[in-house]
XYZ file of C-alpha atoms in Angstrom:
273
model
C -8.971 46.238 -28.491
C -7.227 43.048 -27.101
C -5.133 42.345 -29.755
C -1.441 42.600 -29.415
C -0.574 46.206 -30.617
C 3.050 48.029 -31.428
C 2.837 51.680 -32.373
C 5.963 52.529 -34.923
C 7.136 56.009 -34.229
C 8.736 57.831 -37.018
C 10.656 60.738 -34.499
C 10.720 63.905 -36.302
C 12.049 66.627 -35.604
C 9.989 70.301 -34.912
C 6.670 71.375 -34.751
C 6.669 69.950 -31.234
C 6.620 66.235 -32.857
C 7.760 64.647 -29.162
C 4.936 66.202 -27.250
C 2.285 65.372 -30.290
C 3.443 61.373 -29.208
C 3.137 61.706 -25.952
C -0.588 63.256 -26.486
C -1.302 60.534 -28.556
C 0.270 57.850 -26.611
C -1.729 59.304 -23.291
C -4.781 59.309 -25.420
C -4.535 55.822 -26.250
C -3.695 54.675 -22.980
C -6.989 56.712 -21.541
C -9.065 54.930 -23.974
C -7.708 51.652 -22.539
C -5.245 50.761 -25.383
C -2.187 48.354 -24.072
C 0.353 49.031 -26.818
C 4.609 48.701 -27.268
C 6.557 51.470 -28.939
C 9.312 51.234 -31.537
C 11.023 54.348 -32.973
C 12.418 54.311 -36.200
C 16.429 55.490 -37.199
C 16.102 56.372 -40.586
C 14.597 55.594 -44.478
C 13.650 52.309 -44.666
C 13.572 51.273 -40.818
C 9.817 51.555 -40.649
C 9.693 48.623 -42.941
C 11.865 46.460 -41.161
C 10.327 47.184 -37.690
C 7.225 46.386 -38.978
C 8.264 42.566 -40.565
C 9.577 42.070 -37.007
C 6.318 42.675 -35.560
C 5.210 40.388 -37.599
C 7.323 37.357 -37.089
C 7.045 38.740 -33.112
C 2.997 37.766 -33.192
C 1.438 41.312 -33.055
C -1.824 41.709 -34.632
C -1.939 45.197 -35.084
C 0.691 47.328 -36.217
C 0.205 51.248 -35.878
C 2.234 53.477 -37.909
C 3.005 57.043 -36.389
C 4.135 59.675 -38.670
C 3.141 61.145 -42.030
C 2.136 58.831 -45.284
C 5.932 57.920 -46.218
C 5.951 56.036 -42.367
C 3.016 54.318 -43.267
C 3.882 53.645 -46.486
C 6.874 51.199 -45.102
C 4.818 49.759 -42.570
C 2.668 48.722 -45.432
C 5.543 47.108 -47.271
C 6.598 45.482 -44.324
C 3.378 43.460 -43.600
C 2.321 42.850 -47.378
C 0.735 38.623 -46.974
C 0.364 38.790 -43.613
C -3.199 39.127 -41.625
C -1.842 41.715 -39.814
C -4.051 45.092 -39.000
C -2.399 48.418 -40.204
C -3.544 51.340 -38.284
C -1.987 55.359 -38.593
C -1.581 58.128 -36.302
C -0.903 61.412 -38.188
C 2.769 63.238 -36.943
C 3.778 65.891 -39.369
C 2.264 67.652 -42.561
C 1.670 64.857 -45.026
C -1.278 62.436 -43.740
C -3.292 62.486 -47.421
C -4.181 59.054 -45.844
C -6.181 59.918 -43.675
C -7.677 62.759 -44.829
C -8.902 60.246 -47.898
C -10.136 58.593 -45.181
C -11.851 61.620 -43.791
C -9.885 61.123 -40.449
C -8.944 65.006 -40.092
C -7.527 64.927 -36.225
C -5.336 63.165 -34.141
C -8.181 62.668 -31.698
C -10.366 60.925 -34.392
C -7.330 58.847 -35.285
C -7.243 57.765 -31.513
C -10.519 56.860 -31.431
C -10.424 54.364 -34.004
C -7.242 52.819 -33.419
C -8.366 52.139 -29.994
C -11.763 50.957 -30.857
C -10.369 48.613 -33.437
C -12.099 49.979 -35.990
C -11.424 48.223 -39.191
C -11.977 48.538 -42.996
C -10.765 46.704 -46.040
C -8.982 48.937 -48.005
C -7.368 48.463 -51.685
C -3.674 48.013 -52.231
C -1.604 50.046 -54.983
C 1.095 48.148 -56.396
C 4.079 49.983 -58.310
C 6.426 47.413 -60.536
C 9.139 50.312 -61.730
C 12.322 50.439 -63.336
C 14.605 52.734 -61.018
C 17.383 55.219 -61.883
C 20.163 52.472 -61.610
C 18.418 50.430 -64.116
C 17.235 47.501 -62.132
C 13.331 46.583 -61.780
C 11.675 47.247 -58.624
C 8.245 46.888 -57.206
C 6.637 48.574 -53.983
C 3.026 48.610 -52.332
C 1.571 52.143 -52.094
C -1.599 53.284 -49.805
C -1.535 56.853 -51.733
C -0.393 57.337 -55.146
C 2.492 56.841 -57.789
C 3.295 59.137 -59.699
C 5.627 59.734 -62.885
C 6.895 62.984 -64.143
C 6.690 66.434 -62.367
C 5.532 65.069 -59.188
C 8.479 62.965 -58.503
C 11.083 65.717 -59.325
C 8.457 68.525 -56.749
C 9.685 65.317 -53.906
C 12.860 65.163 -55.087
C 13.611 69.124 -54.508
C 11.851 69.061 -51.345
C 14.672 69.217 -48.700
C 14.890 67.742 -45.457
C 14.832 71.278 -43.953
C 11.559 72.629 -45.360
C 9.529 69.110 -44.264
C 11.179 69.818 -40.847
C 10.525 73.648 -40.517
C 7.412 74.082 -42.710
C 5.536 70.390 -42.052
C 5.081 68.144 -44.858
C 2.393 69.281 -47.045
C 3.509 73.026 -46.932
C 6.954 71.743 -47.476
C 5.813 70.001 -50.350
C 3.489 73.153 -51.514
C 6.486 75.466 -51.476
C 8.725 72.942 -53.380
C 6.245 72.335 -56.342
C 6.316 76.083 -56.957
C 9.934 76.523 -56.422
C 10.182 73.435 -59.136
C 7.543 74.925 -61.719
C 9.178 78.755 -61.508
C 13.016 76.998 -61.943
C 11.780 75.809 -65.494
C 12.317 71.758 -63.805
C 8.767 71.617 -64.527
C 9.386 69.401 -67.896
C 6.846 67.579 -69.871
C 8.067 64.374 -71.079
C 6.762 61.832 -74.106
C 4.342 59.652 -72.078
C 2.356 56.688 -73.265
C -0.311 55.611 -70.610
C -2.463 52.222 -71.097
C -5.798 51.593 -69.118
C -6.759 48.050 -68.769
C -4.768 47.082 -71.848
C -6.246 50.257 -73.631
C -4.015 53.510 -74.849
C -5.432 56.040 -73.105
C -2.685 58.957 -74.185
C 0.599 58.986 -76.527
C 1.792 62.894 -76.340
C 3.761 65.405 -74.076
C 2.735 64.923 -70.326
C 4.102 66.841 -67.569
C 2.691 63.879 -64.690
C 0.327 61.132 -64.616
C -0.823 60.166 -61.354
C -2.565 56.604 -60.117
C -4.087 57.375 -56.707
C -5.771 54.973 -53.995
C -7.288 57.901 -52.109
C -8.988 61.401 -53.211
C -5.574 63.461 -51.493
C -2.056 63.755 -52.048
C 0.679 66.493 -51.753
C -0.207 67.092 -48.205
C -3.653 67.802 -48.804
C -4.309 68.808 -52.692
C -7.767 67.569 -53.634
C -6.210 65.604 -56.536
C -8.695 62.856 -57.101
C -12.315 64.177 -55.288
C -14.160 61.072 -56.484
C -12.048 58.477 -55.246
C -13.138 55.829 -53.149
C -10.397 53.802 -51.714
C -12.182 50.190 -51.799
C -13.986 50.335 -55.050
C -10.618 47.933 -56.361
C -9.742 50.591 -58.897
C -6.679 53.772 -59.174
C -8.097 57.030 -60.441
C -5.399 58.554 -62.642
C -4.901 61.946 -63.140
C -3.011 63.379 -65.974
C -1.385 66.716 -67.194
C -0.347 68.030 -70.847
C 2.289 70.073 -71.165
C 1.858 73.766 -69.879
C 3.768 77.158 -69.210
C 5.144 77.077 -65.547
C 2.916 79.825 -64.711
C -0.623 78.160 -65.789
C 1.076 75.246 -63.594
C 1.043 78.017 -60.404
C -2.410 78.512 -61.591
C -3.657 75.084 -61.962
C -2.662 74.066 -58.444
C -4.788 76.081 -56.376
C -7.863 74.069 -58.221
C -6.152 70.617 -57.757
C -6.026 71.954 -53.844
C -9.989 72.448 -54.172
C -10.875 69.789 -55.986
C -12.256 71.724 -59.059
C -9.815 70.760 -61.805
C -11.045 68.232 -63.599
C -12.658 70.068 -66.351
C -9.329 72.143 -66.997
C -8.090 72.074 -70.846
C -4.840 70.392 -70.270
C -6.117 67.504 -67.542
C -7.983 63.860 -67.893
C -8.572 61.906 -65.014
C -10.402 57.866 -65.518
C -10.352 54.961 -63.723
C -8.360 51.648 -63.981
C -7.509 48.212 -62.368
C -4.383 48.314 -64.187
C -1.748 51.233 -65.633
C 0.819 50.446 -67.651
C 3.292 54.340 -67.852
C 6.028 54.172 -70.570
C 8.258 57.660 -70.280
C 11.364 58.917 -71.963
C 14.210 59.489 -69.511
């Protein structure tokens, strides 16, 4: 690869994160990569590295970490021709996996053969807690409902001492057996069409088949066929939610009673606070 290449570094903490870099970093450089580092200092920084590289002539911008780090890279590079490439550090790399990239080493590989592939964009347009509208490119999924409140319980701590996707795994059944596991009125449009109007506990628009650090949630996705495949959930008892999940992890629950899962371009979500 000749092109002008930074790697963004999101430095976590445990699981021997530091030596995983410098792996990857000696991997690179053994493949004959020529590459800059940045490190980011906290939420958000990822983004703003990443619109410097930009406006600093780099072609190809390499996000290190788990899917929230390249999630801001993403949004920092939106209308530019710059290449986005990924590294997996930590538990949560659903991108990659939907990209059937399981290992570091296969991750290597590409990034320093300059491997490329034209891969759809999800686009959220949102109203946040604080009232205001907000919009935000997504390379995984958005979700609304009991997904959002699983990463909202997930603390620091267990992403730091657990990884990721068990972090996330142990939160979503902390979340269902604390009764936070609350359906919600839900109307969800397909392509200008009403798809539901009724009690759902999440709907779920993904780019890729994985999310949750590594549940099977959408098996038939394909993540340039310019379409989301959404996944829904009625209401249920907290314990058939424990006993859904270890299908969703498989990739078998699609014909379960209380699911539907289609395809869209466009999905409009209307929810009761």
């Amino acid at each position: 690869m000749d092109q002008r290449t930074v790697l963004i570094i999101n430095p976590r903490r445990g699981f021997g994160a530091a030596a995983q870099v410098a792996r990857m970093e000696g991997a690179l450089k053994r493949l004959g990569l020529h590459f800059d580092t940045r490190l980011t200092g906290g939420r958000g920084h990822a983004t703003a590295l990443a619109e410097r590289a930009v406006s600093d002539g780099y072609e190809t911008i390499v996000a290190v970490g788990g899917d929230g780090t390249i999630n801001e890279v993403v949004n920092g590079v939106v209308g530019s021709s710059v290449t986005v490439g990924a590294l997996p550090l930590g538990g949560n790399n659903d991108f990659l996996r939907s990209l059937g990239i399981w290992t570091w080493r296969e991750a290597c590989l590409v990034v320093a053969r300059g491997t490329e592939r034209q891969l759809d964009l999800g686009l959220a347009e949102y109203v946040g807690e604080d009232g205001r509208s907000a919009r935000r490119h997504y390379v995984v999924l958005a979700d609304v409902g009991f997904g959002s409140e699983v990463v909202r319980n997930t603390p620091g701590r267990f992403k730091h001492a657990l990884g990721g996707g068990l972090g996330y795994v142990v939160s979503l059944y902390r979340t269902a057996g604390r009764g936070q596991a609350r359906a919600r009125r839900m109307r969800v449009e397909a392509d200008g069409q009403v798809r539901q109007e009724e009690n759902l506990l999440l709907v779920e628009a993904l780019n890729g088949s994985y999310a949750g650090g590594g549940l099977r949630v959408a098996p038939t996705a394909v993540m340039d066929d310019g379409l989301l495949d959404v996944f829904t959930v009625k209401e249920m008892h907290w314990a058939a939610i424990w006993a859904l999940f270890p299908r969703i992890y498989r990739g078998t629950h699609l014909d379960h009673e209380k699911a539907a899962y289609f395809r869209a371009r466009q999905v409009l979500v209307e929810a009761e606070r």
